[in-house]
Structures are given as structure tokens and as C-alpha cells.
PDB file of C-alpha atoms in Angstrom:
ATOM      1  CA  MET A  45     -49.560 -14.040   1.804  1.00 73.00           C
ATOM      2  CA  HIS A  46     -48.746 -13.508  -2.667  1.00 81.00           C
ATOM      3  CA  ILE A  47     -49.746 -15.709  -4.865  1.00 86.00           C
ATOM      4  CA  GLU A  48     -46.316 -16.746  -5.900  1.00 90.00           C
ATOM      5  CA  ALA A  49     -45.195 -18.511  -1.908  1.00 90.00           C
ATOM      6  CA  TRP A  50     -48.787 -19.867  -1.747  1.00 89.00           C
ATOM      7  CA  SER A  51     -48.039 -21.848  -4.903  1.00 93.00           C
ATOM      8  CA  PHE A  52     -44.519 -22.658  -3.859  1.00 93.00           C
ATOM      9  CA  LEU A  53     -45.969 -23.586  -0.673  1.00 92.00           C
ATOM     10  CA  ALA A  54     -48.500 -25.958  -2.432  1.00 91.00           C
ATOM     11  CA  ASN A  55     -45.966 -27.596  -4.467  1.00 91.00           C
ATOM     12  CA  ALA A  56     -43.474 -27.834  -2.166  1.00 90.00           C
ATOM     13  CA  ILE A  57     -46.050 -29.891   0.167  1.00 85.00           C
ATOM     14  CA  THR A  58     -47.285 -31.946  -2.413  1.00 80.00           C
ATOM     15  CA  ARG A  59     -43.664 -32.868  -2.772  1.00 74.00           C
ATOM     16  CA  ILE A  60     -43.230 -34.504   0.996  1.00 72.00           C
ATOM     17  CA  HIS A  61     -46.357 -35.541   0.839  1.00 61.00           C
ATOM     18  CA  ASP A  62     -44.892 -37.907  -2.383  1.00 59.00           C
ATOM     19  CA  THR A  63     -41.917 -39.052  -1.194  1.00 58.00           C
ATOM     20  CA  ARG A  64     -43.321 -39.670   2.340  1.00 57.00           C
ATOM     21  CA  GLY A  65     -44.256 -43.140   0.629  1.00 46.00           C
ATOM     22  CA  ASN A  66     -46.822 -44.703   3.428  1.00 41.00           C
ATOM     23  CA  GLU A  67     -46.596 -41.941   5.256  1.00 55.00           C
ATOM     24  CA  HIS A  68     -50.565 -40.080   5.408  1.00 72.00           C
ATOM     25  CA  LEU A  69     -50.993 -36.456   6.093  1.00 76.00           C
ATOM     26  CA  SER A  70     -52.687 -38.101   9.397  1.00 83.00           C
ATOM     27  CA  GLU A  71     -49.920 -38.997  11.296  1.00 88.00           C
ATOM     28  CA  LEU A  72     -47.884 -35.490  10.712  1.00 92.00           C
ATOM     29  CA  ARG A  73     -46.650 -33.078  12.646  1.00 96.00           C
ATOM     30  CA  VAL A  74     -46.676 -29.932  11.647  1.00 96.00           C
ATOM     31  CA  LEU A  75     -45.201 -26.534  13.057  1.00 98.00           C
ATOM     32  CA  GLU A  76     -45.198 -22.932  11.225  1.00 97.00           C
ATOM     33  CA  PHE A  77     -43.244 -20.064  12.468  1.00 97.00           C
ATOM     34  CA  GLY A  78     -44.964 -16.751  11.628  1.00 94.00           C
ATOM     35  CA  ALA A  79     -48.576 -18.393  12.279  1.00 94.00           C
ATOM     36  CA  HIS A  80     -50.988 -15.517  12.067  1.00 91.00           C
ATOM     37  CA  ASP A  81     -53.025 -15.421   9.657  1.00 89.00           C
ATOM     38  CA  VAL A  82     -52.895 -12.304   7.837  1.00 82.00           C
ATOM     39  CA  ASN A  83     -54.290 -12.846   4.530  1.00 78.00           C
ATOM     40  CA  GLY A  84     -53.861 -16.547   4.314  1.00 81.00           C
ATOM     41  CA  SER A  85     -52.227 -19.689   5.871  1.00 89.00           C
ATOM     42  CA  PRO A  86     -50.427 -22.953   4.785  1.00 93.00           C
ATOM     43  CA  ARG A  87     -52.765 -24.199   7.527  1.00 93.00           C
ATOM     44  CA  GLN A  88     -55.406 -25.310   5.130  1.00 90.00           C
ATOM     45  CA  LEU A  89     -52.086 -27.690   2.977  1.00 89.00           C
ATOM     46  CA  PHE A  90     -52.484 -29.721   6.268  1.00 89.00           C
ATOM     47  CA  ASN A  91     -56.195 -30.162   7.143  1.00 87.00           C
ATOM     48  CA  GLY A  92     -56.552 -33.796   8.663  1.00 86.00           C
ATOM     49  CA  CYS A  93     -52.858 -33.772  10.209  1.00 90.00           C
ATOM     50  CA  ALA A  94     -52.317 -35.508  13.749  1.00 94.00           C
ATOM     51  CA  GLU A  95     -51.200 -31.727  15.189  1.00 96.00           C
ATOM     52  CA  TYR A  96     -50.322 -28.602  14.162  1.00 97.00           C
ATOM     53  CA  VAL A  97     -48.618 -25.998  15.955  1.00 98.00           C
ATOM     54  CA  GLY A  98     -48.819 -22.547  15.121  1.00 98.00           C
ATOM     55  CA  VAL A  99     -46.083 -19.824  17.306  1.00 98.00           C
ATOM     56  CA  ASP A 100     -45.877 -16.225  16.676  1.00 95.00           C
ATOM     57  CA  PRO A 101     -45.201 -13.075  19.083  1.00 93.00           C
ATOM     58  CA  TRP A 102     -48.622 -11.630  18.218  1.00 89.00           C
ATOM     59  CA  PRO A 103     -51.915 -13.541  19.220  1.00 93.00           C
ATOM     60  CA  GLY A 104     -54.267 -13.898  16.492  1.00 92.00           C
ATOM     61  CA  ARG A 105     -55.701 -16.288  13.854  1.00 93.00           C
ATOM     62  CA  GLY A 106     -54.028 -19.818  13.613  1.00 94.00           C
ATOM     63  CA  VAL A 107     -51.540 -19.389  16.666  1.00 97.00           C
ATOM     64  CA  ASP A 108     -51.380 -21.875  18.893  1.00 97.00           C
ATOM     65  CA  TRP A 109     -48.278 -20.416  21.235  1.00 98.00           C
ATOM     66  CA  MET A 110     -47.552 -17.231  21.490  1.00 97.00           C
ATOM     67  CA  GLY A 111     -43.955 -16.385  21.739  1.00 97.00           C
ATOM     68  CA  LYS A 112     -40.761 -16.308  19.109  1.00 97.00           C
ATOM     69  CA  ALA A 113     -39.861 -18.648  17.241  1.00 97.00           C
ATOM     70  CA  GLN A 114     -36.349 -18.995  18.396  1.00 97.00           C
ATOM     71  CA  ASP A 115     -38.109 -19.551  22.359  1.00 97.00           C
ATOM     72  CA  TYR A 116     -39.611 -22.412  20.575  1.00 97.00           C
ATOM     73  CA  ASP A 117     -38.317 -25.982  21.623  1.00 94.00           C
ATOM     74  CA  GLY A 118     -40.204 -28.458  19.417  1.00 96.00           C
ATOM     75  CA  LYS A 119     -38.430 -31.511  20.942  1.00 97.00           C
ATOM     76  CA  GLY A 120     -37.669 -33.115  17.568  1.00 98.00           C
ATOM     77  CA  ARG A 121     -40.869 -34.104  17.306  1.00 97.00           C
ATOM     78  CA  PHE A 122     -42.150 -32.713  14.220  1.00 97.00           C
ATOM     79  CA  ASP A 123     -41.783 -33.883  10.421  1.00 95.00           C
ATOM     80  CA  VAL A 124     -42.665 -30.215   8.892  1.00 96.00           C
ATOM     81  CA  VAL A 125     -41.958 -26.801  10.110  1.00 98.00           C
ATOM     82  CA  ILE A 126     -43.158 -24.165   7.975  1.00 97.00           C
ATOM     83  CA  THR A 127     -42.334 -20.687   7.926  1.00 97.00           C
ATOM     84  CA  ALA A 128     -44.233 -19.023   5.027  1.00 94.00           C
ATOM     85  CA  GLU A 129     -43.061 -14.890   4.838  1.00 91.00           C
ATOM     86  CA  ALA A 130     -42.234 -14.259   8.722  1.00 92.00           C
ATOM     87  CA  MET A 131     -38.435 -14.672   7.893  1.00 96.00           C
ATOM     88  CA  GLU A 132     -37.765 -10.767   6.732  1.00 94.00           C
ATOM     89  CA  HIS A 133     -39.852 -10.023   9.815  1.00 92.00           C
ATOM     90  CA  ASP A 134     -37.486 -11.149  12.621  1.00 94.00           C
ATOM     91  CA  PRO A 135     -34.173  -9.522  13.356  1.00 95.00           C
ATOM     92  CA  ASP A 136     -33.041 -13.152  14.170  1.00 97.00           C
ATOM     93  CA  ALA A 137     -34.454 -14.649  11.015  1.00 97.00           C
ATOM     94  CA  GLN A 138     -31.573 -17.147  11.345  1.00 98.00           C
ATOM     95  CA  GLY A 139     -32.343 -17.713  15.035  1.00 97.00           C
ATOM     96  CA  GLN A 140     -35.757 -19.471  12.911  1.00 98.00           C
ATOM     97  CA  VAL A 141     -33.667 -22.127  11.448  1.00 98.00           C
ATOM     98  CA  ILE A 142     -32.424 -23.045  14.284  1.00 98.00           C
ATOM     99  CA  SER A 143     -35.127 -23.520  16.383  1.00 98.00           C
ATOM    100  CA  ALA A 144     -36.920 -25.166  13.038  1.00 98.00           C
ATOM    101  CA  TRP A 145     -33.697 -27.395  13.475  1.00 98.00           C
ATOM    102  CA  ARG A 146     -34.606 -28.677  16.841  1.00 98.00           C
ATOM    103  CA  ALA A 147     -38.277 -28.776  16.140  1.00 98.00           C
ATOM    104  CA  LEU A 148     -37.807 -31.309  13.379  1.00 98.00           C
ATOM    105  CA  LYS A 149     -37.126 -35.273  13.694  1.00 96.00           C
ATOM    106  CA  PRO A 150     -34.208 -36.476  11.655  1.00 97.00           C
ATOM    107  CA  GLY A 151     -35.399 -36.878   7.720  1.00 94.00           C
ATOM    108  CA  GLY A 152     -37.728 -33.655   8.767  1.00 95.00           C
ATOM    109  CA  THR A 153     -38.459 -31.336   6.207  1.00 95.00           C
ATOM    110  CA  LEU A 154     -38.063 -26.630   6.750  1.00 97.00           C
ATOM    111  CA  ILE A 155     -39.918 -24.914   4.204  1.00 97.00           C
ATOM    112  CA  LEU A 156     -39.560 -21.415   4.059  1.00 97.00           C
ATOM    113  CA  THR A 157     -40.553 -18.768   1.637  1.00 95.00           C
ATOM    114  CA  ALA A 158     -39.641 -15.080   2.491  1.00 95.00           C
ATOM    115  CA  ALA A 159     -38.912 -12.008   0.908  1.00 88.00           C
ATOM    116  CA  ALA A 160     -35.963 -11.003  -1.073  1.00 93.00           C
ATOM    117  CA  ASP A 161     -34.451  -8.146  -3.003  1.00 92.00           C
ATOM    118  CA  PRO A 162     -35.784  -6.225  -4.740  1.00 91.00           C
ATOM    119  CA  ARG A 163     -39.063  -6.481  -2.644  1.00 84.00           C
ATOM    120  CA  LEU A 164     -40.134  -3.236  -0.872  1.00 77.00           C
ATOM    121  CA  PRO A 165     -39.966  -3.042   2.902  1.00 72.00           C
ATOM    122  CA  HIS A 166     -43.785  -3.612   4.117  1.00 71.00           C
ATOM    123  CA  ARG A 167     -45.164  -4.059   7.119  1.00 65.00           C
ATOM    124  CA  CYS A 168     -46.266  -8.126   9.253  1.00 75.00           C
ATOM    125  CA  ASP A 169     -50.098  -6.785   7.662  1.00 70.00           C
ATOM    126  CA  GLY A 170     -48.701  -7.048   4.409  1.00 68.00           C
ATOM    127  CA  TYR A 171     -48.456  -2.574   4.057  1.00 68.00           C
ATOM    128  CA  GLN A 172     -45.895  -0.901   2.965  1.00 75.00           C
ATOM    129  CA  GLY A 173     -44.992   2.367   3.633  1.00 73.00           C
ATOM    130  CA  ASP A 174     -44.171   3.212   7.267  1.00 78.00           C
ATOM    131  CA  LEU A 175     -42.875   0.225   8.633  1.00 80.00           C
ATOM    132  CA  ALA A 176     -44.359   1.962  12.341  1.00 81.00           C
ATOM    133  CA  GLY A 177     -41.554   0.461  14.540  1.00 80.00           C
ATOM    134  CA  GLU A 178     -41.577  -2.994  12.904  1.00 82.00           C
ATOM    135  CA  TYR A 179     -38.626  -5.000  11.439  1.00 88.00           C
ATOM    136  CA  TYR A 180     -37.825  -5.330   8.394  1.00 85.00           C
ATOM    137  CA  GLY A 181     -34.494  -6.998   6.468  1.00 90.00           C
ATOM    138  CA  ASN A 182     -35.193  -9.081   2.932  1.00 94.00           C
ATOM    139  CA  ILE A 183     -33.082 -12.449   3.207  1.00 97.00           C
ATOM    140  CA  ASP A 184     -30.024 -12.717   1.263  1.00 97.00           C
ATOM    141  CA  PRO A 185     -30.398 -16.349  -1.009  1.00 98.00           C
ATOM    142  CA  GLU A 186     -26.532 -17.028  -0.009  1.00 98.00           C
ATOM    143  CA  VAL A 187     -27.033 -15.868   3.438  1.00 98.00           C
ATOM    144  CA  LEU A 188     -29.186 -18.246   3.224  1.00 98.00           C
ATOM    145  CA  ARG A 189     -27.735 -20.743   1.815  1.00 98.00           C
ATOM    146  CA  GLY A 190     -24.967 -20.534   5.184  1.00 98.00           C
ATOM    147  CA  TRP A 191     -27.292 -20.775   7.730  1.00 98.00           C
ATOM    148  CA  LEU A 192     -28.551 -24.282   5.253  1.00 98.00           C
ATOM    149  CA  SER A 193     -25.003 -25.786   5.185  1.00 98.00           C
ATOM    150  CA  ASP A 194     -25.658 -28.160   7.340  1.00 98.00           C
ATOM    151  CA  TRP A 195     -29.181 -29.316   5.745  1.00 98.00           C
ATOM    152  CA  VAL A 196     -29.117 -32.061   3.045  1.00 97.00           C
ATOM    153  CA  ASP A 197     -30.626 -31.900  -0.046  1.00 95.00           C
ATOM    154  CA  VAL A 198     -31.203 -28.330  -0.027  1.00 97.00           C
ATOM    155  CA  ALA A 199     -33.265 -26.040  -2.816  1.00 96.00           C
ATOM    156  CA  ILE A 200     -33.316 -22.633  -2.988  1.00 98.00           C
ATOM    157  CA  THR A 201     -34.439 -20.499  -5.701  1.00 97.00           C
ATOM    158  CA  HIS A 202     -34.460 -16.383  -5.502  1.00 97.00           C
ATOM    159  CA  ASP A 203     -37.537 -14.798  -7.783  1.00 95.00           C
ATOM    160  CA  THR A 204     -36.527 -11.734  -8.595  1.00 95.00           C
ATOM    161  CA  ASN A 205     -39.419 -10.848 -10.491  1.00 93.00           C
ATOM    162  CA  HIS A 206     -41.096 -10.937  -7.686  1.00 91.00           C
ATOM    163  CA  GLY A 207     -38.647 -10.239  -4.734  1.00 92.00           C
ATOM    164  CA  ASP A 208     -39.035 -13.570  -3.173  1.00 96.00           C
ATOM    165  CA  VAL A 209     -36.547 -16.682  -2.102  1.00 97.00           C
ATOM    166  CA  TYR A 210     -37.700 -20.257  -1.306  1.00 97.00           C
ATOM    167  CA  ALA A 211     -36.013 -23.078  -0.246  1.00 97.00           C
ATOM    168  CA  VAL A 212     -36.959 -26.708   1.130  1.00 96.00           C
ATOM    169  CA  ALA A 213     -34.390 -28.756   3.240  1.00 97.00           C
ATOM    170  CA  VAL A 214     -34.104 -31.901   5.438  1.00 96.00           C
ATOM    171  CA  LYS A 215     -32.986 -32.296   8.618  1.00 97.00           C
ATOM    172  CA  PRO A 216     -29.714 -35.609   8.360  1.00 97.00           C
TER     173      PRO A 216
END
């Protein structure tokens, strides 16, 4: 994960801790889509939380449940869902938003970072060039806004210098 995405996640998570008042880290249940730790994971930002589940279609460090995000049913028990630098590698990126909705409690927060224009295509391992059969599609901030239309407190930022889109949204 590149430094700009990491910084966004760290700041967004700090705001969650600040706004939850009496809810301590030890009470949070966190779900991460795209959890295979290739070059950094937000998991370490939640050390000591009540539960942290990493979902990814590929086995590896940070993966607790192997499969597509769209197939994971969090049953409304999570406080936070994170998808960090994973949506652009999923041909059904909108399905990650739908699955996050299912997984979150009312008042739960979705935090996401993804590649957007003008970022060049890259594989899941971060290398540019031949995609080796992997899917890739930058996430358009306006399309993302549509996917989040039923959420509240939606904040979307498009960093065109680094080719990123960042978002935080709350399930009503």
C-alpha cells in the first residue's frame, strides 16, 4: 500500500476513534476486504480490537476467510469495514459496497481507498505491466458516489496527483 493511501486510512481510523466516544478499540469489530497483505495492511491500526476478519480470494498473510467479498455475510455485526487498494482488482467492485452494507451495524463505517484515474493498471502484487490475466479497472469517483447514495456522512476525495479515490461513509 502506498503512503498516501496509508495516511488516509490512519486519519480516517483516528476520526472513528474520536467520534465513537466511550467505545474503545477493544470493543470494535473490523472486517477487511482485499486483506492479503502484499505491501502493508490496515490490520495493525486495529491491534487489540475485539475482532478483525480479513477476506480475500487468495490465501496469504492477513487472510482469515478465503473467498470473494461479495460472498461474505457479516450479518450486521461489524463496526468498520475497510477495503484498501482492492476494489480496482475486482470486476464487481460495487459488490464490495453491497457486502459492506450487509456486514455493518447501523452507524457502522465503511473506509475505502482505491485506484482512480490517472493511475496506471497494475497487478494485485503492485507491479505494472502485464496483468497476467488479472482484472483491473480504476474506480470512478462519480460512479462510487452513486454506489454510496444510500449511505450518510459520505466523503469522497479524488487525488489526481496519485491516482487515488478515498471515501468514508456511514450506514444509517
